[in-house]
Tab-separated table of C-alpha atoms in Angstrom:
chain	number	residue	atom	x	y	z
A	1	MET	CA	20.275	-3.779	-10.725
A	2	ILE	CA	17.471	-5.071	-12.915
A	3	LYS	CA	14.096	-4.972	-11.175
A	4	LYS	CA	11.632	-3.973	-13.894
A	5	ILE	CA	11.634	-5.210	-17.507
A	6	LEU	CA	9.579	-4.119	-20.500
A	7	VAL	CA	9.032	-6.907	-23.043
A	8	SER	CA	7.651	-5.358	-26.225
A	9	GLN	CA	5.291	-8.227	-27.016
A	10	PRO	CA	1.756	-9.174	-25.922
A	11	LYS	CA	1.485	-11.048	-22.640
A	12	PRO	CA	1.877	-14.826	-23.174
A	13	SER	CA	-1.399	-16.726	-23.033
A	14	SER	CA	0.213	-19.751	-21.357
A	15	GLU	CA	1.110	-19.660	-17.685
A	16	LYS	CA	4.033	-21.955	-18.525
A	17	SER	CA	5.861	-19.202	-20.418
A	18	PRO	CA	9.588	-18.962	-19.511
A	19	TYR	CA	9.048	-15.244	-18.825
A	20	PHE	CA	7.039	-16.072	-15.712
A	21	ASP	CA	9.805	-18.409	-14.535
A	22	ILE	CA	12.312	-15.572	-14.956
A	23	ALA	CA	10.117	-13.171	-12.957
A	24	GLU	CA	9.769	-15.656	-10.115
A	25	ARG	CA	13.384	-16.824	-10.081
A	26	HIS	CA	14.941	-13.358	-10.098
A	27	HIS	CA	12.158	-11.467	-8.270
A	28	VAL	CA	11.753	-9.021	-11.153
A	29	GLU	CA	8.643	-7.364	-12.585
A	30	ILE	CA	8.015	-8.057	-16.268
A	31	VAL	CA	5.601	-5.781	-18.116
A	32	PHE	CA	4.339	-6.922	-21.531
A	33	ARG	CA	3.717	-3.834	-23.630
A	34	PRO	CA	4.107	-3.859	-27.435
A	35	PHE	CA	5.600	-0.664	-28.857
A	36	ILE	CA	3.675	-1.268	-32.053
A	37	LYS	CA	0.205	-2.442	-32.979
A	38	VAL	CA	-1.392	-3.513	-36.233
A	39	GLU	CA	-4.553	-1.797	-37.407
A	40	GLY	CA	-6.636	-2.300	-40.515
A	41	VAL	CA	-7.126	0.250	-43.261
A	42	SER	CA	-10.671	1.526	-43.727
A	43	ALA	CA	-12.970	0.447	-46.545
A	44	LYS	CA	-12.600	3.944	-48.001
A	45	GLU	CA	-8.782	3.680	-48.004
A	46	PHE	CA	-8.939	0.254	-49.601
A	47	ARG	CA	-11.308	1.418	-52.361
A	48	GLN	CA	-8.803	4.134	-53.257
A	49	GLN	CA	-6.433	1.332	-54.354
A	50	LYS	CA	-8.914	0.463	-57.140
A	51	ILE	CA	-8.996	-3.229	-56.194
A	52	SER	CA	-12.136	-5.350	-56.522
A	53	LEU	CA	-12.069	-8.522	-54.402
A	54	SER	CA	-14.608	-10.151	-56.724
A	55	GLU	CA	-11.890	-10.439	-59.400
A	56	PHE	CA	-9.869	-13.012	-57.460
A	57	THR	CA	-10.123	-16.772	-57.118
A	58	ALA	CA	-7.318	-17.260	-54.570
A	59	ILE	CA	-5.935	-15.353	-51.588
A	60	VAL	CA	-2.317	-15.528	-50.395
A	61	PHE	CA	-1.804	-15.144	-46.652
A	62	THR	CA	1.641	-14.389	-45.233
A	63	SER	CA	0.486	-13.918	-41.618
A	64	ARG	CA	-2.462	-14.184	-39.245
A	65	HIS	CA	-2.714	-10.381	-39.337
A	66	ALA	CA	-3.372	-10.657	-43.069
A	67	ILE	CA	-6.193	-13.149	-42.425
A	68	ASP	CA	-7.859	-11.017	-39.735
A	69	HIS	CA	-7.775	-7.847	-41.806
A	70	PHE	CA	-8.809	-9.509	-45.068
A	71	PHE	CA	-11.988	-10.945	-43.567
A	72	ALA	CA	-12.691	-7.752	-41.571
A	73	LEU	CA	-12.421	-5.632	-44.729
A	74	ALA	CA	-14.434	-8.119	-46.783
A	75	LYS	CA	-17.230	-7.759	-44.224
A	76	GLU	CA	-16.953	-3.958	-44.197
A	77	LEU	CA	-17.016	-3.917	-48.014
A	78	ARG	CA	-20.014	-6.293	-47.935
A	79	PHE	CA	-18.115	-8.750	-50.086
A	80	PRO	CA	-19.379	-12.326	-49.554
A	81	VAL	CA	-16.244	-14.485	-49.775
A	82	PRO	CA	-17.093	-17.343	-52.182
A	83	GLU	CA	-17.099	-20.834	-50.700
A	84	ASP	CA	-14.831	-22.059	-53.501
A	85	MET	CA	-12.172	-19.396	-52.808
A	86	LYS	CA	-8.711	-20.965	-52.521
A	87	TYR	CA	-6.196	-19.977	-49.852
A	88	PHE	CA	-2.408	-20.245	-50.087
A	89	CYS	CA	-0.635	-19.776	-46.739
A	90	ILE	CA	3.017	-19.335	-45.847
A	91	THR	CA	2.863	-21.962	-43.046
A	92	GLU	CA	0.513	-24.627	-41.710
A	93	GLN	CA	-0.050	-22.520	-38.557
A	94	VAL	CA	-1.304	-19.641	-40.689
A	95	ALA	CA	-3.465	-22.053	-42.704
A	96	LEU	CA	-5.090	-23.482	-39.565
A	97	TYR	CA	-5.913	-19.958	-38.387
A	98	ILE	CA	-8.304	-19.593	-41.332
A	99	GLN	CA	-10.685	-21.873	-39.410
A	100	LYS	CA	-11.596	-18.786	-37.397
A	101	TYR	CA	-13.436	-17.523	-40.496
A	102	VAL	CA	-14.152	-20.403	-42.886
A	103	GLN	CA	-14.555	-24.149	-42.775
A	104	TYR	CA	-11.186	-25.847	-43.258
A	105	ARG	CA	-11.131	-27.972	-46.406
A	106	LYS	CA	-7.979	-29.583	-47.704
A	107	ARG	CA	-9.027	-29.157	-51.319
A	108	LYS	CA	-8.972	-25.362	-51.057
A	109	ILE	CA	-6.287	-24.572	-48.443
A	110	PHE	CA	-2.596	-24.971	-49.270
A	111	TYR	CA	0.510	-24.095	-47.265
A	112	GLY	CA	4.279	-24.062	-47.390
A	113	SER	CA	6.560	-26.122	-45.173
A	114	THR	CA	9.393	-23.741	-44.256
A	115	GLY	CA	7.809	-20.326	-43.694
A	116	LYS	CA	9.638	-18.879	-46.712
A	117	PHE	CA	7.462	-17.455	-49.463
A	118	ALA	CA	9.715	-18.930	-52.154
A	119	ASP	CA	8.781	-22.424	-50.967
A	120	LEU	CA	5.077	-21.704	-51.501
A	121	ILE	CA	5.601	-20.705	-55.143
A	122	PRO	CA	5.808	-24.276	-56.587
A	123	THR	CA	2.382	-25.066	-55.085
A	124	MET	CA	0.920	-21.862	-56.505
A	125	ALA	CA	2.487	-22.608	-59.885
A	126	LYS	CA	0.417	-25.814	-60.043
A	127	HIS	CA	-2.653	-23.553	-60.038
A	128	LYS	CA	-1.672	-21.273	-62.906
A	129	THR	CA	-5.234	-20.314	-63.816
A	130	GLU	CA	-5.964	-18.734	-60.424
A	131	ARG	CA	-6.132	-14.968	-59.993
A	132	TYR	CA	-4.207	-14.300	-56.787
A	133	PHE	CA	-4.719	-11.486	-54.288
A	134	VAL	CA	-2.024	-10.817	-51.655
A	135	PRO	CA	-3.062	-8.711	-48.607
A	136	LEU	CA	-0.031	-6.807	-47.302
A	137	SER	CA	1.063	-4.270	-44.694
A	138	ASP	CA	1.769	-0.679	-45.693
A	139	VAL	CA	5.482	-1.472	-45.202
A	140	HIS	CA	6.524	-4.275	-47.544
A	141	SER	CA	9.056	-5.112	-50.224
A	142	ASP	CA	8.407	-5.984	-53.879
A	143	GLU	CA	9.945	-9.430	-53.407
A	144	ILE	CA	6.625	-11.330	-53.417
A	145	ALA	CA	5.423	-9.578	-56.577
A	146	GLN	CA	8.731	-10.295	-58.304
A	147	MET	CA	8.580	-14.015	-57.490
A	148	LEU	CA	5.002	-14.273	-58.771
A	149	ASP	CA	5.950	-12.378	-61.936
A	150	GLU	CA	8.793	-14.812	-62.588
A	151	LYS	CA	6.301	-17.691	-62.588
A	152	LYS	CA	3.885	-15.663	-64.731
A	153	LEU	CA	1.121	-15.962	-62.127
A	154	LYS	CA	-1.746	-13.454	-62.266
A	155	HIS	CA	-1.611	-11.465	-59.034
A	156	THR	CA	-2.462	-8.194	-57.314
A	157	GLU	CA	-1.119	-6.894	-54.024
A	158	GLY	CA	-3.157	-4.619	-51.773
A	159	VAL	CA	-2.531	-2.856	-48.469
A	160	MET	CA	-5.059	-4.036	-45.880
A	161	TYR	CA	-3.297	-3.183	-42.615
A	162	ARG	CA	-0.540	-1.006	-41.189
A	163	THR	CA	1.876	-0.991	-38.284
A	164	VAL	CA	1.539	2.032	-36.002
A	165	PRO	CA	3.097	3.107	-32.677
A	166	ASN	CA	1.272	1.854	-29.596
A	167	ASP	CA	1.220	5.180	-27.786
A	168	PHE	CA	2.040	5.496	-24.116
A	169	VAL	CA	-0.286	7.776	-22.170
A	170	GLY	CA	1.185	10.998	-20.808
A	171	ASP	CA	1.346	10.036	-17.136
A	172	GLU	CA	2.418	6.429	-17.724
A	173	PRO	CA	5.759	5.820	-15.920
A	174	PHE	CA	8.664	4.693	-18.068
A	175	ASP	CA	10.864	3.467	-15.241
A	176	TYR	CA	12.292	0.271	-16.695
A	177	ASP	CA	15.741	-1.163	-16.106
A	178	LEU	CA	15.669	-3.293	-19.284
A	179	LEU	CA	13.869	-2.994	-22.632
A	180	VAL	CA	13.438	-6.024	-24.904
A	181	PHE	CA	12.808	-5.489	-28.637
A	182	PHE	CA	11.802	-7.924	-31.383
A	183	SER	CA	11.536	-5.731	-34.497
A	184	PRO	CA	13.039	-2.585	-36.049
A	185	SER	CA	9.568	-1.001	-36.030
A	186	GLY	CA	9.475	-1.395	-32.244
A	187	VAL	CA	12.715	0.579	-31.988
A	188	GLN	CA	11.330	3.272	-34.314
A	189	SER	CA	8.182	3.480	-32.202
A	190	LEU	CA	10.235	4.038	-29.033
A	191	LEU	CA	12.003	7.000	-30.643
A	192	GLN	CA	8.746	8.431	-32.039
A	193	THR	CA	7.005	8.111	-28.683
A	194	PHE	CA	9.953	9.483	-26.719
A	195	PRO	CA	11.866	11.815	-29.105
A	196	ASN	CA	14.145	12.932	-26.247
A	197	PHE	CA	14.848	9.389	-25.061
A	198	LYS	CA	18.117	9.033	-23.139
A	199	GLN	CA	19.239	5.485	-22.483
A	200	GLY	CA	21.508	6.159	-19.528
A	201	ASP	CA	21.807	3.045	-17.355
A	202	MET	CA	18.790	1.405	-18.974
A	203	ALA	CA	19.794	-1.886	-20.621
A	204	ILE	CA	18.495	-2.857	-24.066
A	205	ALA	CA	18.106	-6.425	-25.335
A	206	CYS	CA	16.824	-7.710	-28.661
A	207	PHE	CA	16.068	-10.804	-30.679
A	208	GLY	CA	17.262	-10.979	-34.276
A	209	PRO	CA	20.026	-9.307	-36.315
A	210	THR	CA	17.786	-6.756	-38.073
A	211	THR	CA	16.509	-5.483	-34.736
A	212	ALA	CA	20.078	-5.332	-33.413
A	213	LYS	CA	21.082	-3.221	-36.425
A	214	ALA	CA	18.128	-0.868	-35.891
A	215	ILE	CA	19.142	-0.338	-32.254
A	216	ARG	CA	22.749	0.464	-33.170
A	217	ASP	CA	21.697	2.666	-36.102
A	218	ALA	CA	19.569	4.656	-33.643
A	219	GLY	CA	22.690	5.370	-31.627
A	220	LEU	CA	21.575	3.225	-28.697
A	221	ARG	CA	23.692	0.786	-26.698
A	222	LEU	CA	22.799	-2.865	-27.220
A	223	ASP	CA	23.537	-4.794	-24.030
A	224	LEU	CA	22.132	-8.208	-24.953
A	225	GLU	CA	21.531	-9.862	-28.320
A	226	ALA	CA	19.935	-13.227	-29.106
A	227	PRO	CA	19.989	-15.770	-30.608
A	228	THR	CA	23.528	-17.020	-30.056
A	229	PRO	CA	24.919	-20.569	-30.086
A	230	LYS	CA	24.900	-20.509	-26.285
A	231	TYR	CA	21.508	-18.820	-25.902
A	232	PRO	CA	19.182	-19.714	-28.800
A	233	SER	CA	16.138	-18.022	-27.229
A	234	ILE	CA	15.621	-14.547	-25.812
A	235	THR	CA	14.391	-16.000	-22.519
A	236	SER	CA	17.523	-18.107	-21.993
A	237	ALA	CA	19.668	-15.062	-22.786
A	238	LEU	CA	17.630	-12.858	-20.418
A	239	ASN	CA	17.884	-15.381	-17.617
A	240	ALA	CA	21.691	-15.439	-17.813
A	241	PHE	CA	21.966	-11.664	-18.273
A	242	ILE	CA	19.797	-10.795	-15.262
A	243	GLU	CA	21.642	-13.298	-13.111
A	244	GLU	CA	25.014	-11.804	-14.073
A	245	VAL	CA	23.984	-8.145	-13.661
A	246	ASN	CA	22.130	-8.581	-10.381
A	247	LYS	CA	24.968	-10.642	-8.899
A	248	LYS	CA	27.292	-7.666	-9.287
A	249	LYS	CA	25.047	-5.319	-7.326
């Protein structure tokens, strides 16, 4: 019987979220509790990378986390971001988020259309004289650097933030019937937080093939995986799964 679910994401800001419909329809409690959180590196840590922000004329943003931590570090480093700085963003949504920190001007903000970094490269290649800086997480591949090298674009990558476990306090109950994961790092955080974790009857669901692989590689039982042709979203899959399991009890 599924009565209490842990969704390892922040609580939705909209009351119209399908999660709330699921909770009401099936009379289940849904707790939103990310297993991981993103934190910025300190100014001291960043200086150790021997990177000077004043050398760059363009910044490449692959996420909103990158934007938040770039501007936070720039402030901590007392680096006044020039008004003519150009920004190249992986999507329009990421580009619009820059408005939180600077005035949005079409002549200095560019973005890709598909969310794939490779599709942003042609736009960057039209600005060959720029000196690009790419803020990254501590866990990243060399793929971005390789693509920029291929186009002979001047670039530097720097770690500005990291993903860390979102620790559970000692007396916090972990009495869930179903866990929902969205990233391999969330699975790793579970095992770091609870090194003696035993799944037992607890069901595990996930979204995405890489997360599914991480769950299986950890020796855990994966009870529900999305997306599928029948259930393209995690909420549609959860709705059907809860209905089926609870009907049997």
